[in-house]
PDB file of C-alpha atoms in Angstrom:
ATOM      1  CA  MET O   1     -18.728 -47.279 -11.315  1.00 49.00           C
ATOM      2  CA  GLN O   2     -21.068 -45.314  -9.111  1.00 47.00           C
ATOM      3  CA  PHE O   3     -18.369 -45.198  -6.417  1.00 45.00           C
ATOM      4  CA  ARG O   4     -15.893 -43.672  -8.881  1.00 47.00           C
ATOM      5  CA  LYS O   5     -18.360 -40.971  -9.915  1.00 45.00           C
ATOM      6  CA  THR O   6     -19.084 -40.113  -6.302  1.00 46.00           C
ATOM      7  CA  SER O   7     -15.360 -39.933  -5.510  1.00 47.00           C
ATOM      8  CA  ALA O   8     -14.759 -37.671  -8.491  1.00 48.00           C
ATOM      9  CA  ALA O   9     -17.584 -35.386  -7.435  1.00 48.00           C
ATOM     10  CA  LEU O  10     -16.254 -35.189  -3.881  1.00 44.00           C
ATOM     11  CA  ALA O  11     -12.762 -34.408  -5.178  1.00 47.00           C
ATOM     12  CA  ALA O  12     -14.142 -31.590  -7.324  1.00 45.00           C
ATOM     13  CA  VAL O  13     -16.010 -30.089  -4.360  1.00 43.00           C
ATOM     14  CA  LEU O  14     -12.881 -30.295  -2.189  1.00 42.00           C
ATOM     15  CA  THR O  15     -10.766 -28.629  -4.894  1.00 45.00           C
ATOM     16  CA  LEU O  16     -13.247 -25.775  -5.236  1.00 43.00           C
ATOM     17  CA  SER O  17     -13.400 -25.388  -1.460  1.00 43.00           C
ATOM     18  CA  ILE O  18      -9.607 -25.235  -1.088  1.00 41.00           C
ATOM     19  CA  GLY O  19      -9.316 -22.813  -4.007  1.00 43.00           C
ATOM     20  CA  ALA O  20     -11.894 -20.486  -2.461  1.00 41.00           C
ATOM     21  CA  THR O  21     -10.019 -20.519   0.844  1.00 39.00           C
ATOM     22  CA  ALA O  22      -6.703 -19.752  -0.877  1.00 42.00           C
ATOM     23  CA  CYS O  23      -8.201 -16.664  -2.511  1.00 44.00           C
ATOM     24  CA  GLY O  24      -9.162 -15.129   0.847  1.00 47.00           C
ATOM     25  CA  SER O  25      -7.971 -11.615   1.612  1.00 52.00           C
ATOM     26  CA  GLY O  26      -5.205 -11.432   4.151  1.00 68.00           C
ATOM     27  CA  GLY O  27      -6.988 -13.258   6.952  1.00 61.00           C
ATOM     28  CA  ASP O  28     -10.332 -12.586   8.601  1.00 52.00           C
ATOM     29  CA  SER O  29     -11.596 -14.071  11.842  1.00 44.00           C
ATOM     30  CA  ALA O  30     -15.159 -13.870  10.529  1.00 41.00           C
ATOM     31  CA  SER O  31     -14.301 -16.223   7.644  1.00 42.00           C
ATOM     32  CA  GLY O  32     -12.707 -18.771   9.940  1.00 48.00           C
ATOM     33  CA  SER O  33      -9.055 -17.994   9.227  1.00 67.00           C
ATOM     34  CA  ASP O  34      -6.888 -17.823  12.356  1.00 91.00           C
ATOM     35  CA  LYS O  35      -4.084 -15.855  10.678  1.00 96.00           C
ATOM     36  CA  ILE O  36      -3.839 -12.269   9.481  1.00 98.00           C
ATOM     37  CA  THR O  37      -1.384 -10.952   6.876  1.00 98.00           C
ATOM     38  CA  ILE O  38      -0.103  -7.400   7.378  1.00 98.00           C
ATOM     39  CA  GLY O  39       2.129  -5.380   5.061  1.00 98.00           C
ATOM     40  CA  ILE O  40       5.107  -3.547   6.590  1.00 97.00           C
ATOM     41  CA  LYS O  41       8.505  -2.278   5.505  1.00 94.00           C
ATOM     42  CA  PHE O  42      11.357  -4.715   6.080  1.00 93.00           C
ATOM     43  CA  ASP O  43      14.193  -2.191   5.690  1.00 88.00           C
ATOM     44  CA  GLN O  44      13.350   0.893   7.775  1.00 90.00           C
ATOM     45  CA  PRO O  45      14.975   0.939  11.241  1.00 91.00           C
ATOM     46  CA  GLY O  46      12.660   2.409  13.860  1.00 93.00           C
ATOM     47  CA  LEU O  47       9.572   1.836  11.693  1.00 95.00           C
ATOM     48  CA  GLY O  48       9.604  -1.576  10.051  1.00 96.00           C
ATOM     49  CA  LEU O  49      12.722  -3.716  10.068  1.00 95.00           C
ATOM     50  CA  ARG O  50      13.323  -7.424   9.619  1.00 95.00           C
ATOM     51  CA  THR O  51      16.412  -8.173  11.688  1.00 94.00           C
ATOM     52  CA  THR O  52      19.102 -10.702  10.805  1.00 93.00           C
ATOM     53  CA  ASP O  53      17.593 -13.198  13.259  1.00 95.00           C
ATOM     54  CA  GLY O  54      14.213 -12.996  11.524  1.00 94.00           C
ATOM     55  CA  LYS O  55      12.428 -10.768  14.038  1.00 96.00           C
ATOM     56  CA  TYR O  56      10.373  -7.686  13.185  1.00 98.00           C
ATOM     57  CA  THR O  57      10.871  -4.393  15.005  1.00 96.00           C
ATOM     58  CA  GLY O  58       9.797  -0.757  14.749  1.00 96.00           C
ATOM     59  CA  PHE O  59       6.995   1.683  15.484  1.00 97.00           C
ATOM     60  CA  ASP O  60       4.852   0.504  12.556  1.00 98.00           C
ATOM     61  CA  VAL O  61       5.328  -3.112  13.689  1.00 98.00           C
ATOM     62  CA  ASP O  62       4.211  -2.206  17.226  1.00 98.00           C
ATOM     63  CA  VAL O  63       1.178  -0.311  15.910  1.00 98.00           C
ATOM     64  CA  ALA O  64       0.220  -3.152  13.557  1.00 98.00           C
ATOM     65  CA  THR O  65       0.592  -5.744  16.334  1.00 98.00           C
ATOM     66  CA  TYR O  66      -1.619  -3.663  18.647  1.00 98.00           C
ATOM     67  CA  VAL O  67      -4.303  -3.219  15.973  1.00 98.00           C
ATOM     68  CA  ALA O  68      -4.219  -6.927  15.103  1.00 98.00           C
ATOM     69  CA  LYS O  69      -4.746  -7.808  18.776  1.00 98.00           C
ATOM     70  CA  GLU O  70      -7.782  -5.525  18.902  1.00 98.00           C
ATOM     71  CA  LEU O  71      -9.114  -7.331  15.817  1.00 97.00           C
ATOM     72  CA  GLY O  72      -8.727 -10.672  17.592  1.00 97.00           C
ATOM     73  CA  TYR O  73      -5.298 -11.840  16.397  1.00 97.00           C
ATOM     74  CA  SER O  74      -2.466 -12.456  18.850  1.00 97.00           C
ATOM     75  CA  ALA O  75       1.102 -11.683  17.766  1.00 97.00           C
ATOM     76  CA  ASP O  76       1.808 -15.308  16.840  1.00 96.00           C
ATOM     77  CA  LYS O  77      -1.111 -15.237  14.363  1.00 97.00           C
ATOM     78  CA  ILE O  78       0.406 -12.411  12.302  1.00 98.00           C
ATOM     79  CA  GLU O  79       2.095 -13.157   8.983  1.00 98.00           C
ATOM     80  CA  TRP O  80       4.265 -10.207   7.952  1.00 98.00           C
ATOM     81  CA  LYS O  81       4.551  -9.379   4.257  1.00 98.00           C
ATOM     82  CA  GLN O  82       7.065  -6.952   2.787  1.00 95.00           C
ATOM     83  CA  ALA O  83       5.325  -3.867   1.426  1.00 93.00           C
ATOM     84  CA  PRO O  84       7.733  -1.727  -0.625  1.00 89.00           C
ATOM     85  CA  SER O  85       6.392   1.769  -1.347  1.00 87.00           C
ATOM     86  CA  ALA O  86       5.615   1.023  -4.994  1.00 85.00           C
ATOM     87  CA  GLU O  87       3.698  -2.187  -4.157  1.00 92.00           C
ATOM     88  CA  ARG O  88       1.473  -1.063  -1.281  1.00 94.00           C
ATOM     89  CA  GLU O  89      -1.655  -0.357  -3.341  1.00 95.00           C
ATOM     90  CA  ASN O  90      -1.301  -3.608  -5.325  1.00 96.00           C
ATOM     91  CA  LEU O  91      -0.945  -5.704  -2.167  1.00 97.00           C
ATOM     92  CA  ILE O  92      -4.151  -4.203  -0.791  1.00 98.00           C
ATOM     93  CA  ARG O  93      -6.173  -4.410  -4.010  1.00 97.00           C
ATOM     94  CA  ASN O  94      -5.118  -8.004  -4.694  1.00 97.00           C
ATOM     95  CA  GLY O  95      -6.038  -9.119  -1.183  1.00 97.00           C
ATOM     96  CA  ASP O  96      -2.466 -10.204  -0.406  1.00 98.00           C
ATOM     97  CA  VAL O  97      -2.686  -8.339   2.921  1.00 98.00           C
ATOM     98  CA  LYS O  98      -5.500  -7.340   5.251  1.00 98.00           C
ATOM     99  CA  PHE O  99      -3.957  -3.917   5.783  1.00 98.00           C
ATOM    100  CA  VAL O 100      -0.662  -2.030   5.372  1.00 98.00           C
ATOM    101  CA  VAL O 101       1.259  -0.138   8.079  1.00 98.00           C
ATOM    102  CA  ALA O 102       4.369   1.121   6.287  1.00 95.00           C
ATOM    103  CA  SER O 103       5.130   4.865   6.678  1.00 93.00           C
ATOM    104  CA  TYR O 104       2.158   5.238   4.310  1.00 94.00           C
ATOM    105  CA  THR O 105       1.307   8.924   3.839  1.00 93.00           C
ATOM    106  CA  ILE O 106      -2.384   9.626   3.275  1.00 95.00           C
ATOM    107  CA  ASN O 107      -2.970  11.633   0.100  1.00 92.00           C
ATOM    108  CA  ASP O 108      -5.734  12.083  -2.482  1.00 94.00           C
ATOM    109  CA  LYS O 109      -3.963  10.117  -5.222  1.00 91.00           C
ATOM    110  CA  ARG O 110      -3.720   7.030  -3.011  1.00 94.00           C
ATOM    111  CA  LYS O 111      -7.252   7.493  -1.645  1.00 96.00           C
ATOM    112  CA  ALA O 112      -8.564   7.080  -5.182  1.00 96.00           C
ATOM    113  CA  VAL O 113      -7.308   3.476  -5.064  1.00 96.00           C
ATOM    114  CA  VAL O 114      -7.388   2.391  -1.396  1.00 97.00           C
ATOM    115  CA  ASP O 115      -8.971   3.522   1.875  1.00 98.00           C
ATOM    116  CA  PHE O 116      -7.123   4.607   5.000  1.00 98.00           C
ATOM    117  CA  ALA O 117      -7.712   4.458   8.727  1.00 98.00           C
ATOM    118  CA  GLY O 118      -6.061   7.027  10.969  1.00 97.00           C
ATOM    119  CA  PRO O 119      -3.729   8.829  10.734  1.00 98.00           C
ATOM    120  CA  TYR O 120      -1.801   7.270  13.600  1.00 98.00           C
ATOM    121  CA  PHE O 121       1.346   9.412  13.233  1.00 98.00           C
ATOM    122  CA  LEU O 122       2.325  12.791  11.780  1.00 97.00           C
ATOM    123  CA  ALA O 123       5.809  12.982  10.299  1.00 95.00           C
ATOM    124  CA  HIS O 124       7.520  15.838   8.453  1.00 95.00           C
ATOM    125  CA  GLN O 125      10.222  15.954   5.842  1.00 94.00           C
ATOM    126  CA  ASP O 126      13.465  16.882   7.594  1.00 95.00           C
ATOM    127  CA  LEU O 127      17.247  16.754   7.296  1.00 96.00           C
ATOM    128  CA  LEU O 128      19.734  14.540   9.105  1.00 96.00           C
ATOM    129  CA  VAL O 129      23.133  16.169   9.646  1.00 96.00           C
ATOM    130  CA  ARG O 130      26.288  15.348  11.600  1.00 96.00           C
ATOM    131  CA  ALA O 131      25.947  15.950  15.350  1.00 94.00           C
ATOM    132  CA  ASP O 132      28.748  18.540  15.311  1.00 94.00           C
ATOM    133  CA  ASP O 133      27.481  20.452  12.257  1.00 94.00           C
ATOM    134  CA  ASP O 134      25.668  23.697  13.078  1.00 93.00           C
ATOM    135  CA  SER O 135      25.891  25.189   9.578  1.00 94.00           C
ATOM    136  CA  ILE O 136      22.482  23.917   8.398  1.00 94.00           C
ATOM    137  CA  LYS O 137      19.623  25.600  10.261  1.00 92.00           C
ATOM    138  CA  LYS O 138      17.155  26.056   7.402  1.00 92.00           C
ATOM    139  CA  ALA O 139      16.523  24.486   4.001  1.00 92.00           C
ATOM    140  CA  GLU O 140      18.152  27.391   2.133  1.00 94.00           C
ATOM    141  CA  ASP O 141      21.457  26.585   3.834  1.00 95.00           C
ATOM    142  CA  LEU O 142      21.666  23.539   1.553  1.00 95.00           C
ATOM    143  CA  ASN O 143      22.310  25.724  -1.505  1.00 95.00           C
ATOM    144  CA  SER O 144      26.058  25.360  -1.103  1.00 89.00           C
ATOM    145  CA  LYS O 145      25.934  21.854   0.382  1.00 95.00           C
ATOM    146  CA  LYS O 146      25.856  18.239  -0.769  1.00 96.00           C
ATOM    147  CA  LEU O 147      22.444  16.677  -0.171  1.00 95.00           C
ATOM    148  CA  CYS O 148      21.836  12.920  -0.270  1.00 94.00           C
ATOM    149  CA  SER O 149      18.626  10.949  -0.739  1.00 91.00           C
ATOM    150  CA  VAL O 150      17.451   7.775  -2.446  1.00 86.00           C
ATOM    151  CA  THR O 151      16.814   7.563  -6.171  1.00 81.00           C
ATOM    152  CA  GLY O 152      13.341   8.812  -7.090  1.00 71.00           C
ATOM    153  CA  SER O 153      12.752  10.391  -3.693  1.00 77.00           C
ATOM    154  CA  THR O 154      10.017  13.038  -3.642  1.00 80.00           C
ATOM    155  CA  SER O 155      11.760  14.553  -0.593  1.00 87.00           C
ATOM    156  CA  ALA O 156      14.922  15.254  -2.589  1.00 83.00           C
ATOM    157  CA  GLN O 157      12.971  16.778  -5.469  1.00 83.00           C
ATOM    158  CA  ASN O 158      11.024  18.956  -3.043  1.00 87.00           C
ATOM    159  CA  VAL O 159      14.293  20.444  -1.758  1.00 89.00           C
ATOM    160  CA  LYS O 160      15.879  20.759  -5.203  1.00 87.00           C
ATOM    161  CA  GLU O 161      12.865  22.314  -6.919  1.00 90.00           C
ATOM    162  CA  LYS O 162      11.350  24.469  -4.179  1.00 91.00           C
ATOM    163  CA  LEU O 163      13.698  25.070  -1.256  1.00 92.00           C
ATOM    164  CA  ALA O 164      17.356  24.950  -2.281  1.00 93.00           C
ATOM    165  CA  PRO O 165      17.724  24.782  -6.078  1.00 94.00           C
ATOM    166  CA  LYS O 166      21.521  25.125  -5.892  1.00 95.00           C
ATOM    167  CA  ALA O 167      21.982  22.136  -3.595  1.00 94.00           C
ATOM    168  CA  ASP O 168      24.319  19.475  -4.966  1.00 94.00           C
ATOM    169  CA  LEU O 169      21.979  16.476  -4.996  1.00 92.00           C
ATOM    170  CA  LEU O 170      23.408  12.973  -4.780  1.00 93.00           C
ATOM    171  CA  GLN O 171      20.925  10.122  -5.218  1.00 90.00           C
ATOM    172  CA  GLN O 172      21.827   6.673  -3.882  1.00 89.00           C
ATOM    173  CA  GLY O 173      20.201   3.252  -4.032  1.00 84.00           C
ATOM    174  CA  GLY O 174      19.468   3.207  -0.288  1.00 82.00           C
ATOM    175  CA  TYR O 175      19.615   5.330   2.848  1.00 86.00           C
ATOM    176  CA  SER O 176      22.528   3.332   4.270  1.00 86.00           C
ATOM    177  CA  GLU O 177      24.783   4.658   1.492  1.00 90.00           C
ATOM    178  CA  CYS O 178      23.719   8.197   2.368  1.00 93.00           C
ATOM    179  CA  LEU O 179      24.488   7.577   6.055  1.00 92.00           C
ATOM    180  CA  THR O 180      27.951   6.323   5.190  1.00 94.00           C
ATOM    181  CA  GLY O 181      28.534   9.436   3.089  1.00 95.00           C
ATOM    182  CA  LEU O 182      27.254  11.656   5.891  1.00 96.00           C
ATOM    183  CA  GLU O 183      29.519  10.022   8.462  1.00 95.00           C
ATOM    184  CA  ASN O 184      32.547  10.249   6.144  1.00 95.00           C
ATOM    185  CA  LYS O 185      31.769  13.891   5.247  1.00 95.00           C
ATOM    186  CA  GLY O 186      31.142  12.960   1.633  1.00 96.00           C
ATOM    187  CA  VAL O 187      27.728  14.623   1.926  1.00 97.00           C
ATOM    188  CA  ASP O 188      26.385  17.264   4.305  1.00 97.00           C
ATOM    189  CA  ALA O 189      22.785  16.169   4.819  1.00 96.00           C
ATOM    190  CA  LEU O 190      20.292  13.377   4.187  1.00 95.00           C
ATOM    191  CA  THR O 191      16.609  14.130   3.569  1.00 94.00           C
ATOM    192  CA  THR O 192      13.414  12.102   3.973  1.00 93.00           C
ATOM    193  CA  ASP O 193      10.637  11.833   6.615  1.00 93.00           C
ATOM    194  CA  ASP O 194      11.871  12.748  10.103  1.00 94.00           C
ATOM    195  CA  SER O 195      10.524   9.459  11.496  1.00 94.00           C
ATOM    196  CA  ILE O 196      12.717   7.488   9.087  1.00 92.00           C
ATOM    197  CA  LEU O 197      15.735   9.671   9.874  1.00 94.00           C
ATOM    198  CA  ALA O 198      15.120   9.251  13.618  1.00 92.00           C
ATOM    199  CA  GLY O 199      14.946   5.494  13.166  1.00 92.00           C
ATOM    200  CA  TYR O 200      18.408   5.440  11.606  1.00 91.00           C
ATOM    201  CA  ALA O 201      19.869   7.882  14.130  1.00 90.00           C
ATOM    202  CA  ALA O 202      18.504   5.748  16.994  1.00 90.00           C
ATOM    203  CA  GLN O 203      20.371   2.610  15.877  1.00 89.00           C
ATOM    204  CA  LYS O 204      23.115   1.625  18.324  1.00 88.00           C
ATOM    205  CA  GLU O 205      25.910   2.033  15.784  1.00 90.00           C
ATOM    206  CA  HIS O 206      24.708   5.574  14.929  1.00 90.00           C
ATOM    207  CA  GLN O 207      23.820   6.990  18.341  1.00 88.00           C
ATOM    208  CA  GLY O 208      25.552  10.304  19.000  1.00 91.00           C
ATOM    209  CA  LYS O 209      26.815  10.682  15.429  1.00 94.00           C
ATOM    210  CA  PHE O 210      23.847  12.441  13.822  1.00 94.00           C
ATOM    211  CA  LYS O 211      21.021  14.838  14.669  1.00 93.00           C
ATOM    212  CA  LEU O 212      17.809  15.985  13.033  1.00 94.00           C
ATOM    213  CA  ALA O 213      17.754  19.592  11.876  1.00 94.00           C
ATOM    214  CA  GLY O 214      14.168  19.926  13.153  1.00 92.00           C
ATOM    215  CA  LEU O 215      12.781  21.474   9.963  1.00 92.00           C
ATOM    216  CA  LYS O 216       9.156  20.770   9.053  1.00 91.00           C
ATOM    217  CA  LEU O 217       9.445  20.841   5.273  1.00 92.00           C
ATOM    218  CA  SER O 218       6.190  18.946   4.661  1.00 91.00           C
ATOM    219  CA  ASP O 219       3.351  17.183   6.497  1.00 93.00           C
ATOM    220  CA  GLU O 220       3.252  13.378   6.209  1.00 93.00           C
ATOM    221  CA  PRO O 221       0.207  11.897   7.998  1.00 96.00           C
ATOM    222  CA  TYR O 222       0.759   8.129   8.180  1.00 97.00           C
ATOM    223  CA  GLY O 223      -2.369   6.044   7.724  1.00 98.00           C
ATOM    224  CA  ILE O 224      -3.213   2.346   7.726  1.00 98.00           C
ATOM    225  CA  GLY O 225      -4.092   1.332   4.178  1.00 98.00           C
ATOM    226  CA  LEU O 226      -6.930  -1.109   3.513  1.00 98.00           C
ATOM    227  CA  LYS O 227      -9.208  -2.260   0.721  1.00 98.00           C
ATOM    228  CA  LYS O 228     -11.448   0.472  -0.698  1.00 97.00           C
ATOM    229  CA  GLY O 229     -14.980   0.362   0.628  1.00 97.00           C
ATOM    230  CA  ASP O 230     -14.270  -1.781   3.709  1.00 98.00           C
ATOM    231  CA  LYS O 231     -15.848   0.650   6.187  1.00 97.00           C
ATOM    232  CA  GLU O 232     -16.319  -2.027   8.842  1.00 98.00           C
ATOM    233  CA  LEU O 233     -12.596  -2.762   8.988  1.00 98.00           C
ATOM    234  CA  ARG O 234     -11.710   0.939   8.888  1.00 98.00           C
ATOM    235  CA  ASP O 235     -14.012   1.648  11.842  1.00 98.00           C
ATOM    236  CA  LYS O 236     -12.451  -1.210  13.842  1.00 98.00           C
ATOM    237  CA  ILE O 237      -8.897  -0.016  13.087  1.00 98.00           C
ATOM    238  CA  ASN O 238      -9.792   3.580  14.009  1.00 98.00           C
ATOM    239  CA  ALA O 239     -11.210   2.335  17.332  1.00 98.00           C
ATOM    240  CA  ALA O 240      -7.960   0.425  17.946  1.00 98.00           C
ATOM    241  CA  ILE O 241      -5.885   3.546  17.204  1.00 98.00           C
ATOM    242  CA  GLU O 242      -7.974   5.602  19.641  1.00 98.00           C
ATOM    243  CA  LYS O 243      -7.522   2.966  22.346  1.00 98.00           C
ATOM    244  CA  MET O 244      -3.774   2.790  21.650  1.00 98.00           C
ATOM    245  CA  LYS O 245      -3.547   6.559  22.179  1.00 98.00           C
ATOM    246  CA  SER O 246      -5.687   6.638  25.332  1.00 98.00           C
ATOM    247  CA  ASP O 247      -4.076   3.729  27.185  1.00 98.00           C
ATOM    248  CA  GLY O 248      -0.514   5.069  26.811  1.00 97.00           C
ATOM    249  CA  SER O 249       0.670   2.444  24.304  1.00 98.00           C
ATOM    250  CA  TRP O 250       1.224   5.017  21.538  1.00 98.00           C
ATOM    251  CA  ASP O 251       3.610   7.069  23.703  1.00 97.00           C
ATOM    252  CA  LYS O 252       5.424   3.912  24.781  1.00 97.00           C
ATOM    253  CA  PHE O 253       5.927   2.817  21.166  1.00 97.00           C
ATOM    254  CA  VAL O 254       7.286   6.270  20.190  1.00 95.00           C
ATOM    255  CA  GLU O 255       9.764   6.350  23.077  1.00 94.00           C
ATOM    256  CA  LYS O 256      10.916   2.780  22.471  1.00 93.00           C
ATOM    257  CA  ASN O 257      11.614   3.242  18.762  1.00 92.00           C
ATOM    258  CA  PHE O 258      12.634   6.904  18.407  1.00 90.00           C
ATOM    259  CA  GLY O 259      13.762   7.951  21.899  1.00 85.00           C
ATOM    260  CA  PRO O 260      17.508   7.331  21.426  1.00 83.00           C
ATOM    261  CA  ALA O 261      17.520   9.836  18.523  1.00 83.00           C
ATOM    262  CA  ASN O 262      16.124  12.658  20.728  1.00 80.00           C
ATOM    263  CA  TYR O 263      13.351  12.959  18.151  1.00 85.00           C
ATOM    264  CA  LYS O 264      10.781  15.638  18.963  1.00 85.00           C
ATOM    265  CA  ASN O 265       7.679  13.955  17.584  1.00 89.00           C
ATOM    266  CA  GLU O 266       4.280  15.551  17.113  1.00 92.00           C
ATOM    267  CA  PRO O 267       1.491  14.523  19.506  1.00 95.00           C
ATOM    268  CA  ALA O 268      -0.736  11.695  18.274  1.00 96.00           C
ATOM    269  CA  PRO O 269      -2.875  13.168  15.471  1.00 97.00           C
ATOM    270  CA  GLN O 270      -6.648  13.302  15.362  1.00 97.00           C
ATOM    271  CA  ILE O 271      -8.307  10.681  13.189  1.00 98.00           C
ATOM    272  CA  THR O 272      -9.577  12.175   9.926  1.00 97.00           C
ATOM    273  CA  GLU O 273     -10.324   9.097   7.814  1.00 97.00           C
ATOM    274  CA  LYS O 274     -13.846   7.959   8.724  1.00 94.00           C
TER     275      LYS O 274
END
């Protein structure tokens, strides 16, 4: 009888122990976990893309892998988690990821919910047009043109409300539909962050077909999102970003992922989130 009670007590302790481990936040070498979970986009060529063979590529993936290494996690210890735009804050708050690197623009609304390290990249809203089209040199030129973006895009609304109110706006479910329309001359331009546009233009099947208009219609400083109040982690990530810039890795990652699009990126930005 005593043996049964002891066994039951041990089982209860084990259950509590396992449960506590399962509730951990995204991996932490200090807590004994040898894995780290990082949120990225799975559907943005050049930034964060899960390929058909299950690999992960893009500038954000390279940055995240570099930062993870500086935190003590080799590439094979990273577990990638899809971080759609609308879910990024929830993933961080719920502890489903340690941090998020997913074309994540730093702004005051988001900073009320999560903290950021960085920025590690400065993008701008721009237009992608056909390589042989010289009729769009400024935003106002869209007033008589067909403009494509994804449903709910703030970039499209920015153009429609502030820059070219007479543009014929077509909203699609994804950027690939817009690219098809652009190639087939169904639309005249696609708008979103220039880094995202460059990622699409750099894909092998698109090289030479499109070009960026080179318009800086907004500033989009990309930061690494993390749990609010975790200053220790933010300081470590900022140190990793600084090292990445100083040792030439940042430039290498930019050239590798955006170079084929002839994308004129901004220099690596100064860190503001401390």
